[in-house]
Amino acid sequence: MFCSEKKLREVERIVKANDREYNEKFQYADNRIHTSKYNILTFLPINLFEQFQRVANAYFLCLLILQLIPEISSLTWFTTIVPLVLVITMTAVKDATDDYFRHKSDNQVNNRQSEVLINSKLQNEKWMNVKVGDIIKLENNQFVAADLLLLSSSEPHGLCYVETAELDGETNLKVRHALSVTSELGADISRLAGFDGPDTKLMQNSGKTKFKRTSIDRLMNTLVLWIFGFLICLGIILAIGNSIWESQTGDQFRTFLFWNEGEKSSVFSGFLTFWSYIIILNTVVPISLYVSVEVIRLGHSYFINWDRKMYYSRKAIPAEARTTTLNEELGQIEYIFSDKTGTLTENIMTFKRCSINGRIYGEVHDDLDQKTEITQEKEPVDFSVKSQADREFQFFDHNLMESIKMGDPKVHEFLRLLALCHTVMSEENSAGELIYQVQSPDEGALVTAARNFGFIFKSRTPETITIEELGTLATYQLLAFLDFNNTRKRMSVIVRNPEGQIKLYSKGADTILFEKLHPSNEVLLSLTSDHLSEFAGEGLRTLAIAYRDLDDKYFKEWHKMLEDANAATEERDERIAGLYEEIERDLMLLGATAVEDKLQEGVIETVTSLSLANIKIWVLTGDKQETAINIGYACNMLTDDMNDVFVIAGNNAVEVREELRKAKQNLFGQNRNFSNGHVVCEKKQQLELDSIVEETLTGDYALIINGHSLAHALESDVKNDLLELACMCKTVICCRVTPLQKAQVVELVKKYRNAVTLAIGDGANDVSMIKSAHIGIGISGQEGLQAVLASDYSFAQFRYLQRLLLVHGRWSYFRMCKFLCYFFYKNFAFTLVHFWFGFFCGFSAQTVYDQWFITLFNIVYTSLPVLAMGIFDQDVSDQNSMDCPQLYKPGQLNLLFNKRKFFICVLHGIYTSLVLFFIPYGAFYNVAGEDGQHIADYQSFAVTMATSLVIVVSVQIALDTSYWTFINHVFIWGSIAIYFSILFTMHSNGIFGIFPNQFPFVGNARHSLTQKCIWLVILLTTVASVMPVVAFRFLKVDLYPTLSDQIRRWQKAQKKARPPSSRRPRTRRSSSRRSGYAFAHQEGYGELITSGKNMRAKNPPPTSGLEKTHYNSTSWIENLCKKTTDTVSSFSQDKTVKLKHVSICFWGGLRKLPIMAEVKGEQAHHMMKAGVRKREWGRCHTL
């Protein structure tokens, strides 16, 4: 069946652990991953259906059917079927190859091995064979390819640390909790498969693979329809002419042609003639056009694959064109939608600078005490003498080490705070090296910095923190942990040092922490604020650092109130927050830290260059607002020179609508000439709107919106306001967005802006966005292959996007447009000669050329030169394309090939056809050859016109070629030589003797082309055809040169000696006060640490046989089987508990699924709190 009943929405899921027979009754999806489009059975019908969606392919199929009717066909059927089969076959092979690699990639994932509990034994099983309800054993650093429910872990209290790099690009660890009723079952991480294959969150959010076509493809479909209508008009004109001619003149030929009286009426003759001319004139759009387009696109794809400047040597990753049908669309991009983590950044936090007691550390000065840039020649601080130092850490300011050695108490206290106030866990590897496991990469950078400067975090227990201070071990008693959350924007620890003093150490957002300072910090606050502004101006992530000495009595009273608040049943959170506020006051400022969220190499230059190319970049990220804004400043997408930055953070549709309209009023109020209107869809109107805005907007604006507000803004009555405001802004940043919202934003711009969009990302959460955009780019970095598998193009670094668009994309668009303009021109010139000839041959559908010339013209005589131009031509060099991004704008505006350009090509072709027909016709009229013989015969006329046509179109393509290579010379002049070789061969006596019916033009070429007057006619025809073009182009380049004309002229002048191009320097912004606060941290880790649940006890004494089984795999299996049997046996006795919206549900996905779990009633509450792993395609980690 071609259509099936739509799958009902799943509202509950019943699963029995380790019972495949029971679970199979519900026909849950298997775990096989499908990203491919076809299989062996569906390839042929689906691919043919897709190919015949092209109007041209359907058009040629109809022509083929017409050619099989002998009464109307003047050409043999093989002239159409051979090229049609060829282009369909080539396209099918290309599509099959692309899909083969998708199957290959799917198989790599599907065939990954896992350990599944089957028949009470652990057995190796491929991930694609894992079923819903299976119990799986996972080990450290193992990939996971299903949505799983954690049952037990070797970690204390059933904890599991998950890395979701392949899902969202985040390399920091997330904590998941096992079910409390099953957490004691085993030592190895064991999970229950809850959702498999297409039901998993990843696949639900991935969206469908769409059939993508370029705007030129869509335009060509329209043009083919127009041309077909044009052919019908020509056919009607010629058919009417035939009917008139038959009724008035044709009677005189009936006896001569052996027609019987009344056998053929003039009307019926005109009807047949109409179809005959439709067949003859079909070469206006030959099937070879589509063959050539596919070959050119294939060549452009190989250029991308072979580009060494897009090869990432560090990981040996080349750029890859995963599709060959979208290359010219790369030259028309107007909007780029980019992920942040792993795409713009490397997700590597580096401690760069700090401010301690009013002094900046981390800057480098020259001999004149002037601040200089850090270069590779600069020697970093030598940490090799420290045995426990991180070897990858680099710091270039030696002054900090000197301050530490001199015993500066403020510096020591600053580093001590970094070593104590955090949630990092430590362990030693097999080599005895100290390893940090971090939940927050920011904290990892700070603790690592303190470690290298001599304050080494060694270990922790729920009650103590042990650090090594300049070689001396010190254990601090952890009295309280005031955890971070998004409201507090700070975290604090209260410790008792070895001397018995109680201290509160705090770090957090400067905007929050500065309000908590003691009044005596006024001078230091002013200095530190200036330093923070400088750090923020450089795009660094900042935290303020402060401490407070606490009185023992005061602390005891405060701690007693905290215990009472924790035990309270009402307003517990509010009371705790109040107590936190009370003790976090009168702080003493120590300084501030500046951490770099390391951008990928070349990101700033790429963003700047693409902005100059009039490409708008929107960042769609799941990160917090502060982090997203910080990266915006680091990439120069946001600047302090902007007129305004609109932040939309409404909690409901009314608030969001009001904030959007206030922002629009603010923006348009400053530009009063702008008339507020609705967003339009037509390209021309949209371009007019853009030009009006560019002329009237006098400044730069940015829009920042969070995911919660975006959900309301995407509603039907608000999205127009959102889109209008966003498109007026230079930069748009959407933070805390889900994968589905990313796709919705892309679709919104595609639908209402009628703009060509590009989405780029590196994680599985970017797949839906990549599939929704016109062009999808996958970053093949360390975060896996899900984005790459769904993409159209892939490479290793964001900076390669600049070359992909400005060089390969622009060249592909430029070449394709020149190819199409020339192709339509030469075929109109070639075909319309038949139309003029019809008025002189009694509208008899007689072809003016030899049939073999008609067959070979597009396949042999003119195919290679136009392919060479379409593959190799370029107006300016690749370096100039990069240095002058403004060259990209013609593609965005569709200036090189559009309906207007098409009509110009048609008119040019009509003019050439007139010259080709009437100059030889006039020259041949009542003329004799040099030998006195008559040369005005049909065959000599056909040879003269054919020769003139080949020479004219060859000279025309020579004029059109901007970049000459050896291949161009060989193809253009070689094609003319091939024409004459084939011409003399087909007109020879020898081939006529072999095939007398197929080659009737015997001896004509030799007879005609030996006449001087014939060559004079050919010369006159050529000059008359090309001279107007030469004159027009000369005047146009001289009087109205385009930017590419000017650069090409400059290239010629600088060809011998070109100065090296200088890279754009990274500018430092000196600005007004702006917080650079950004901190990647999750709430709850403080409680986790103080509870001790994430800490493994050293040599724990076994209290029962159950604990002894933790390190015995066989006992674990037996215990698990027994526990499972006991649970299953109770199913018939205990009632079924339906758990609504368990954490296994899709959060931020397409739907939210509750699960029906058959468990004992007393276990339902524990199931509700169970941590369920997302579809990460990542790794599990143990500490």
XYZ file of N, CA, C and O in Angstrom, residues 20 29-34 105-118 123-139 141-149 189-198 200 1173-1180:
264
model
N 11.356 -10.055 26.511
C 11.150 -9.691 25.109
C 9.823 -10.211 24.579
O 9.137 -9.533 23.804
N 8.980 0.038 18.153
C 9.969 0.180 17.074
C 11.273 -0.494 17.478
O 11.631 -0.556 18.658
N 11.971 -1.039 16.470
C 13.285 -1.603 16.763
C 14.306 -0.479 16.890
O 13.993 0.688 16.704
N 15.534 -0.844 17.187
C 16.564 0.162 17.468
C 17.438 0.454 16.258
O 18.485 1.081 16.384
N 17.020 0.027 15.089
C 17.798 0.287 13.883
C 17.619 1.750 13.476
O 16.506 2.274 13.459
N 18.716 2.395 13.150
C 18.701 3.798 12.756
C 18.603 3.893 11.242
O 19.320 3.226 10.509
N 17.690 4.731 10.765
C 17.513 4.946 9.327
C 17.639 6.439 9.038
O 16.781 7.222 9.413
N 26.957 4.754 6.847
C 27.055 5.453 8.130
C 26.065 4.880 9.135
O 26.383 4.718 10.314
N 24.855 4.576 8.681
C 23.861 3.959 9.570
C 24.369 2.636 10.110
O 24.204 2.319 11.291
N 24.983 1.851 9.228
C 25.467 0.528 9.647
C 26.567 0.637 10.692
O 26.689 -0.229 11.569
N 27.389 1.687 10.593
C 28.438 1.861 11.595
C 27.839 2.039 12.980
O 28.369 1.528 13.970
N 26.732 2.769 13.053
C 26.067 2.963 14.341
C 25.289 1.712 14.737
O 25.356 1.252 15.873
N 24.556 1.145 13.787
C 23.704 0.001 14.096
C 24.500 -1.213 14.540
O 24.011 -2.033 15.322
N 25.726 -1.341 14.040
C 26.517 -2.537 14.336
C 27.436 -2.377 15.533
O 28.247 -3.267 15.808
N 27.335 -1.263 16.230
C 28.089 -1.132 17.471
C 27.641 -2.203 18.458
O 26.471 -2.537 18.535
N 28.593 -2.689 19.240
C 28.312 -3.800 20.140
C 27.856 -3.308 21.508
O 28.301 -2.254 21.996
N 26.967 -4.061 22.094
C 26.527 -3.809 23.464
C 26.394 -5.151 24.170
O 26.366 -6.209 23.531
N 26.329 -5.103 25.494
C 26.140 -6.321 26.288
C 24.719 -6.324 26.839
O 24.342 -5.420 27.592
N 23.952 -7.330 26.447
C 22.542 -7.407 26.815
C 22.315 -8.674 27.635
O 22.887 -9.737 27.327
N 21.493 -8.554 28.655
C 21.152 -9.704 29.493
C 20.078 -10.523 28.790
O 18.924 -10.105 28.675
N 20.454 -11.670 28.264
C 19.535 -12.568 27.563
C 19.667 -13.960 28.171
O 20.780 -14.500 28.253
N 25.256 -11.258 26.892
C 25.641 -11.634 25.540
C 25.908 -10.381 24.720
O 25.250 -9.354 24.887
N 26.893 -10.492 23.823
C 27.163 -9.395 22.903
C 26.027 -9.282 21.897
O 25.611 -10.277 21.300
N 25.537 -8.090 21.727
C 24.417 -7.865 20.812
C 24.639 -6.536 20.096
O 25.130 -5.567 20.691
N 24.314 -6.489 18.818
C 24.410 -5.232 18.091
C 23.330 -4.278 18.592
O 22.231 -4.689 18.934
N 23.659 -2.999 18.589
C 22.706 -2.012 19.084
C 21.407 -2.039 18.286
O 20.336 -1.758 18.822
N 21.477 -2.383 17.021
C 20.250 -2.381 16.228
C 19.314 -3.517 16.638
O 18.122 -3.486 16.327
N 19.845 -4.503 17.342
C 19.014 -5.633 17.784
C 18.518 -5.484 19.213
O 17.827 -6.365 19.725
N 18.893 -4.375 19.876
C 18.403 -4.126 21.229
C 16.901 -3.844 21.167
O 16.423 -3.109 20.301
N 16.163 -4.424 22.098
C 14.708 -4.280 22.138
C 14.277 -3.468 23.357
O 15.012 -3.381 24.350
N 13.097 -2.906 23.264
C 12.524 -2.204 24.408
C 12.375 -3.183 25.565
O 11.839 -4.284 25.403
N 12.863 -2.794 26.735
C 12.793 -3.649 27.909
C 14.057 -4.428 28.185
O 14.188 -5.037 29.244
N 15.022 -4.444 27.254
C 16.276 -5.158 27.476
C 17.074 -4.501 28.590
O 17.064 -3.271 28.752
N 17.794 -5.311 29.348
C 18.709 -4.819 30.370
C 20.116 -4.869 29.793
O 20.568 -5.913 29.314
N 20.799 -3.749 29.834
C 22.074 -3.585 29.145
C 23.154 -3.232 30.157
O 22.928 -2.436 31.075
N 24.317 -3.827 29.982
C 25.470 -3.483 30.807
C 26.370 -2.539 30.025
O 26.786 -2.833 28.912
N 26.660 -1.380 30.624
C 27.538 -0.393 30.001
C 28.783 -0.216 30.839
O 28.728 -0.296 32.063
N 29.878 0.056 30.161
C 31.137 0.312 30.845
C 31.594 1.737 30.570
O 31.026 2.438 29.730
N 33.151 5.045 29.284
C 33.472 5.569 27.946
C 32.807 4.782 26.822
O 33.285 4.795 25.695
N 31.729 4.097 27.100
C 31.033 3.336 26.063
C 29.923 4.182 25.445
O 29.240 4.939 26.131
N 29.761 4.043 24.120
C 28.699 4.770 23.424
C 27.342 4.135 23.714
O 27.232 2.934 23.944
N 26.320 4.971 23.656
C 24.950 4.513 23.896
C 24.090 4.947 22.719
O 24.198 6.079 22.251
N 23.239 4.053 22.241
C 22.427 4.362 21.063
C 20.962 4.029 21.299
O 20.301 3.412 20.471
N 20.436 4.416 22.442
C 19.012 4.242 22.732
C 18.671 5.132 23.917
O 19.558 5.603 24.634
N 17.384 5.371 24.144
C 16.943 6.072 25.347
C 16.848 5.052 26.469
O 16.118 4.057 26.353
N 17.570 5.296 27.556
C 17.722 4.283 28.594
C 17.291 4.804 29.959
O 17.368 6.000 30.227
N 16.888 3.870 30.798
C 16.541 4.138 32.189
C 17.616 3.494 33.053
O 17.869 2.297 32.942
N 27.435 -0.160 35.215
C 26.303 0.670 34.809
C 25.340 -0.184 34.010
O 25.696 -0.765 33.000
N 24.120 -0.264 34.451
C 23.148 -1.122 33.791
C 21.884 -0.330 33.547
O 21.435 0.407 34.409
N 21.332 -0.503 32.377
C 20.196 0.335 32.029
C 19.109 -0.476 31.327
O 19.380 -1.477 30.688
N 17.928 0.019 31.442
C 16.768 -0.572 30.799
C 16.429 0.253 29.570
O 16.264 1.464 29.655
N 16.360 -0.403 28.408
C 16.022 0.303 27.178
C 14.561 0.703 27.208
O 13.685 -0.147 27.336
N 14.296 2.006 27.101
C 12.927 2.499 27.157
C 12.371 2.874 25.808
O 11.222 2.590 25.497
N 13.174 3.520 24.988
C 12.739 3.934 23.654
C 13.835 3.587 22.669
O 15.011 3.896 22.891
N 13.452 2.948 21.573
C 14.417 2.478 20.587
C 14.180 3.152 19.247
O 13.067 3.582 18.930
N 15.245 3.190 18.424
C 15.152 3.577 17.024
C 14.417 4.874 16.791
O 14.744 5.909 17.369
N 13.397 4.847 15.943
C 12.687 6.084 15.600
C 11.898 6.683 16.756
O 11.457 7.824 16.658
N 13.172 7.195 19.770
C 14.069 7.889 20.676
C 13.984 9.400 20.472
O 13.554 9.882 19.426
N 18.305 8.836 30.853
C 19.309 9.332 29.931
C 18.693 9.729 28.604
O 17.888 9.021 28.053
N 19.058 10.900 28.093
C 18.628 11.323 26.765
C 19.325 10.483 25.714
O 20.263 9.755 25.989
N 18.883 10.626 24.482
C 19.540 9.948 23.374
C 20.830 10.711 23.061
O 20.830 11.664 22.333
N 21.947 10.329 23.710
C 23.133 11.150 23.579
C 24.040 10.735 22.441
O 24.754 11.544 21.911
N 24.097 9.468 22.109
C 25.166 8.978 21.241
C 26.493 9.425 21.841
O 27.426 9.774 21.156
N 26.532 9.448 23.146
C 27.731 9.912 23.817
C 28.379 8.803 24.607
O 28.387 7.653 24.200
N 28.901 9.140 25.761
C 29.600 8.146 26.550
C 29.120 8.225 27.988
O 28.705 9.265 28.461
N 29.200 7.085 28.678
C 28.987 7.076 30.115
C 30.349 7.191 30.783
O 31.347 6.704 30.276
